[in-house]
PDB file of C-alpha atoms in Angstrom:
ATOM      1  CA  MET A   1      -0.982 -19.591 -27.099  1.00 43.00           C
ATOM      2  CA  ARG A   2      -3.846 -21.873 -25.934  1.00 47.00           C
ATOM      3  CA  GLY A   3      -4.356 -22.333 -22.121  1.00 50.00           C
ATOM      4  CA  ARG A   4      -2.027 -19.720 -21.270  1.00 57.00           C
ATOM      5  CA  HIS A   5      -3.227 -16.312 -20.047  1.00 57.00           C
ATOM      6  CA  ARG A   6      -1.828 -13.086 -20.497  1.00 61.00           C
ATOM      7  CA  PHE A   7      -2.438  -9.837 -18.826  1.00 58.00           C
ATOM      8  CA  LEU A   8      -2.172  -6.330 -20.738  1.00 78.00           C
ATOM      9  CA  VAL A   9      -1.855  -4.651 -17.475  1.00 82.00           C
ATOM     10  CA  ASP A  10       0.504  -4.878 -14.516  1.00 87.00           C
ATOM     11  CA  VAL A  11      -0.655  -7.987 -12.541  1.00 87.00           C
ATOM     12  CA  ASN A  12      -0.244  -6.390  -9.107  1.00 90.00           C
ATOM     13  CA  ASP A  13      -2.421  -3.305 -10.334  1.00 93.00           C
ATOM     14  CA  LEU A  14      -5.008  -5.979 -11.304  1.00 92.00           C
ATOM     15  CA  TYR A  15      -4.668  -7.993  -8.076  1.00 94.00           C
ATOM     16  CA  ASN A  16      -4.963  -4.758  -6.132  1.00 96.00           C
ATOM     17  CA  VAL A  17      -8.100  -3.700  -7.964  1.00 96.00           C
ATOM     18  CA  ALA A  18      -9.810  -7.092  -7.475  1.00 96.00           C
ATOM     19  CA  LEU A  19      -8.871  -6.939  -3.714  1.00 97.00           C
ATOM     20  CA  GLY A  20     -10.393  -3.325  -3.718  1.00 97.00           C
ATOM     21  CA  MET A  21     -13.669  -4.687  -5.368  1.00 97.00           C
ATOM     22  CA  TYR A  22     -13.861  -7.245  -1.887  1.00 97.00           C
ATOM     23  CA  ASP A  23     -14.171 -10.079  -4.628  1.00 96.00           C
ATOM     24  CA  PHE A  24     -12.077 -13.025  -3.198  1.00 95.00           C
ATOM     25  CA  ASP A  25     -13.083 -15.280  -6.213  1.00 95.00           C
ATOM     26  CA  LEU A  26     -11.471 -12.791  -8.889  1.00 95.00           C
ATOM     27  CA  VAL A  27      -8.815 -12.109  -6.290  1.00 95.00           C
ATOM     28  CA  MET A  28      -8.015 -15.819  -6.567  1.00 94.00           C
ATOM     29  CA  MET A  29      -8.402 -15.964 -10.200  1.00 93.00           C
ATOM     30  CA  VAL A  30      -5.998 -13.233 -10.892  1.00 92.00           C
ATOM     31  CA  ALA A  31      -3.454 -14.369  -8.510  1.00 91.00           C
ATOM     32  CA  GLN A  32      -3.691 -17.978  -9.880  1.00 90.00           C
ATOM     33  CA  HIS A  33      -3.153 -16.961 -13.344  1.00 86.00           C
ATOM     34  CA  SER A  34      -0.282 -14.523 -12.679  1.00 85.00           C
ATOM     35  CA  GLN A  35       3.238 -15.425 -11.800  1.00 83.00           C
ATOM     36  CA  LYS A  36       2.608 -14.778  -7.900  1.00 85.00           C
ATOM     37  CA  ASP A  37       3.927 -17.094  -5.473  1.00 90.00           C
ATOM     38  CA  PRO A  38       1.132 -18.401  -3.226  1.00 92.00           C
ATOM     39  CA  LYS A  39       3.211 -17.711  -0.334  1.00 93.00           C
ATOM     40  CA  GLU A  40       2.854 -13.977  -1.196  1.00 88.00           C
ATOM     41  CA  TYR A  41      -1.091 -13.756  -1.086  1.00 91.00           C
ATOM     42  CA  LEU A  42      -2.600 -16.942   0.475  1.00 93.00           C
ATOM     43  CA  PRO A  43      -1.783 -16.175   4.114  1.00 94.00           C
ATOM     44  CA  PHE A  44      -3.110 -12.329   3.826  1.00 94.00           C
ATOM     45  CA  LEU A  45      -6.373 -13.625   1.807  1.00 94.00           C
ATOM     46  CA  GLN A  46      -6.895 -16.661   4.417  1.00 94.00           C
ATOM     47  CA  GLN A  47      -6.755 -13.991   7.189  1.00 93.00           C
ATOM     48  CA  LEU A  48      -9.156 -11.576   5.429  1.00 94.00           C
ATOM     49  CA  GLN A  49     -11.776 -14.446   5.339  1.00 91.00           C
ATOM     50  CA  GLY A  50     -11.724 -15.038   8.893  1.00 88.00           C
ATOM     51  CA  LEU A  51     -12.665 -11.402   9.703  1.00 89.00           C
ATOM     52  CA  PRO A  52     -16.071  -9.933  10.131  1.00 89.00           C
ATOM     53  CA  LYS A  53     -17.383  -8.109   6.763  1.00 92.00           C
ATOM     54  CA  TYR A  54     -16.572  -4.503   7.709  1.00 92.00           C
ATOM     55  CA  VAL A  55     -13.060  -5.346   9.389  1.00 90.00           C
ATOM     56  CA  GLN A  56     -12.203  -7.305   6.587  1.00 94.00           C
ATOM     57  CA  ARG A  57     -12.986  -4.277   4.465  1.00 95.00           C
ATOM     58  CA  TYR A  58     -11.047  -1.705   6.574  1.00 92.00           C
ATOM     59  CA  THR A  59      -8.179  -4.311   6.603  1.00 93.00           C
ATOM     60  CA  ILE A  60      -7.881  -4.189   2.642  1.00 96.00           C
ATOM     61  CA  ASP A  61      -8.560  -0.539   2.429  1.00 96.00           C
ATOM     62  CA  ASP A  62      -5.793   0.272   4.576  1.00 93.00           C
ATOM     63  CA  PHE A  63      -3.388  -2.238   2.737  1.00 95.00           C
ATOM     64  CA  LEU A  64      -4.258  -0.429  -0.266  1.00 97.00           C
ATOM     65  CA  GLY A  65      -3.632   2.945   0.882  1.00 95.00           C
ATOM     66  CA  ARG A  66      -7.131   4.106   0.787  1.00 95.00           C
ATOM     67  CA  HIS A  67      -7.099   5.249   4.600  1.00 91.00           C
ATOM     68  CA  GLU A  68     -10.505   7.192   4.597  1.00 93.00           C
ATOM     69  CA  LYS A  69     -12.362   4.675   2.938  1.00 95.00           C
ATOM     70  CA  ALA A  70     -10.683   2.405   5.475  1.00 91.00           C
ATOM     71  CA  LEU A  71     -11.919   4.573   8.437  1.00 88.00           C
ATOM     72  CA  GLU A  72     -15.262   4.913   6.789  1.00 92.00           C
ATOM     73  CA  ASN A  73     -15.885   1.015   7.182  1.00 91.00           C
ATOM     74  CA  LEU A  74     -14.669   1.345  10.880  1.00 87.00           C
ATOM     75  CA  ARG A  75     -17.783   3.148  11.278  1.00 87.00           C
ATOM     76  CA  CYS A  76     -19.958   0.102  10.750  1.00 88.00           C
ATOM     77  CA  VAL A  77     -17.784  -1.995  13.234  1.00 86.00           C
ATOM     78  CA  SER A  78     -19.094  -2.520  16.782  1.00 80.00           C
ATOM     79  CA  PRO A  79     -16.360  -1.808  19.342  1.00 76.00           C
ATOM     80  CA  THR A  80     -16.307  -5.136  21.005  1.00 75.00           C
ATOM     81  CA  THR A  81     -15.192  -6.969  17.452  1.00 70.00           C
ATOM     82  CA  PHE A  82     -12.257  -4.754  16.672  1.00 70.00           C
ATOM     83  CA  PRO A  83      -9.498  -3.112  18.664  1.00 68.00           C
ATOM     84  CA  PHE A  84      -9.625   0.429  17.561  1.00 63.00           C
ATOM     85  CA  HIS A  85      -6.632   1.449  19.986  1.00 55.00           C
ATOM     86  CA  ARG A  86      -4.305  -0.364  17.354  1.00 62.00           C
ATOM     87  CA  VAL A  87      -5.945   1.601  14.403  1.00 62.00           C
ATOM     88  CA  LEU A  88      -5.509   4.997  16.352  1.00 56.00           C
ATOM     89  CA  THR A  89      -1.946   4.034  17.268  1.00 52.00           C
ATOM     90  CA  THR A  90      -1.017   3.068  13.744  1.00 56.00           C
ATOM     91  CA  HIS A  91      -2.544   5.995  12.174  1.00 54.00           C
ATOM     92  CA  THR A  92      -1.542   8.599  14.399  1.00 45.00           C
ATOM     93  CA  ALA A  93       2.268   7.521  13.591  1.00 48.00           C
ATOM     94  CA  HIS A  94       1.616   7.924   9.982  1.00 51.00           C
ATOM     95  CA  ARG A  95       0.749  11.827  10.821  1.00 49.00           C
ATOM     96  CA  THR A  96       3.818  12.911  12.592  1.00 46.00           C
ATOM     97  CA  PRO A  97       5.192  16.064  10.707  1.00 48.00           C
TER      98      PRO A  97
END
């Protein structure tokens, strides 16, 4: 079994935990040693790396469904660097009864 990596947990859960730690090196390591297709994760990770820190964290937390934490990260973002109207429209749509 030398040279092969096996995870004792679901690789998607492990990927999400690494992503939620905002540790791109760890995310890449998990993804590369899994059976994930690079087309599944590379475009998203490349998009994230081009974003300002707290917009990046907002996007990750929103993706992971951690909406309260995502909104906390927005408090650190300048209104000139992020389209807040998009967030309000998206999260208002989620709250319809």
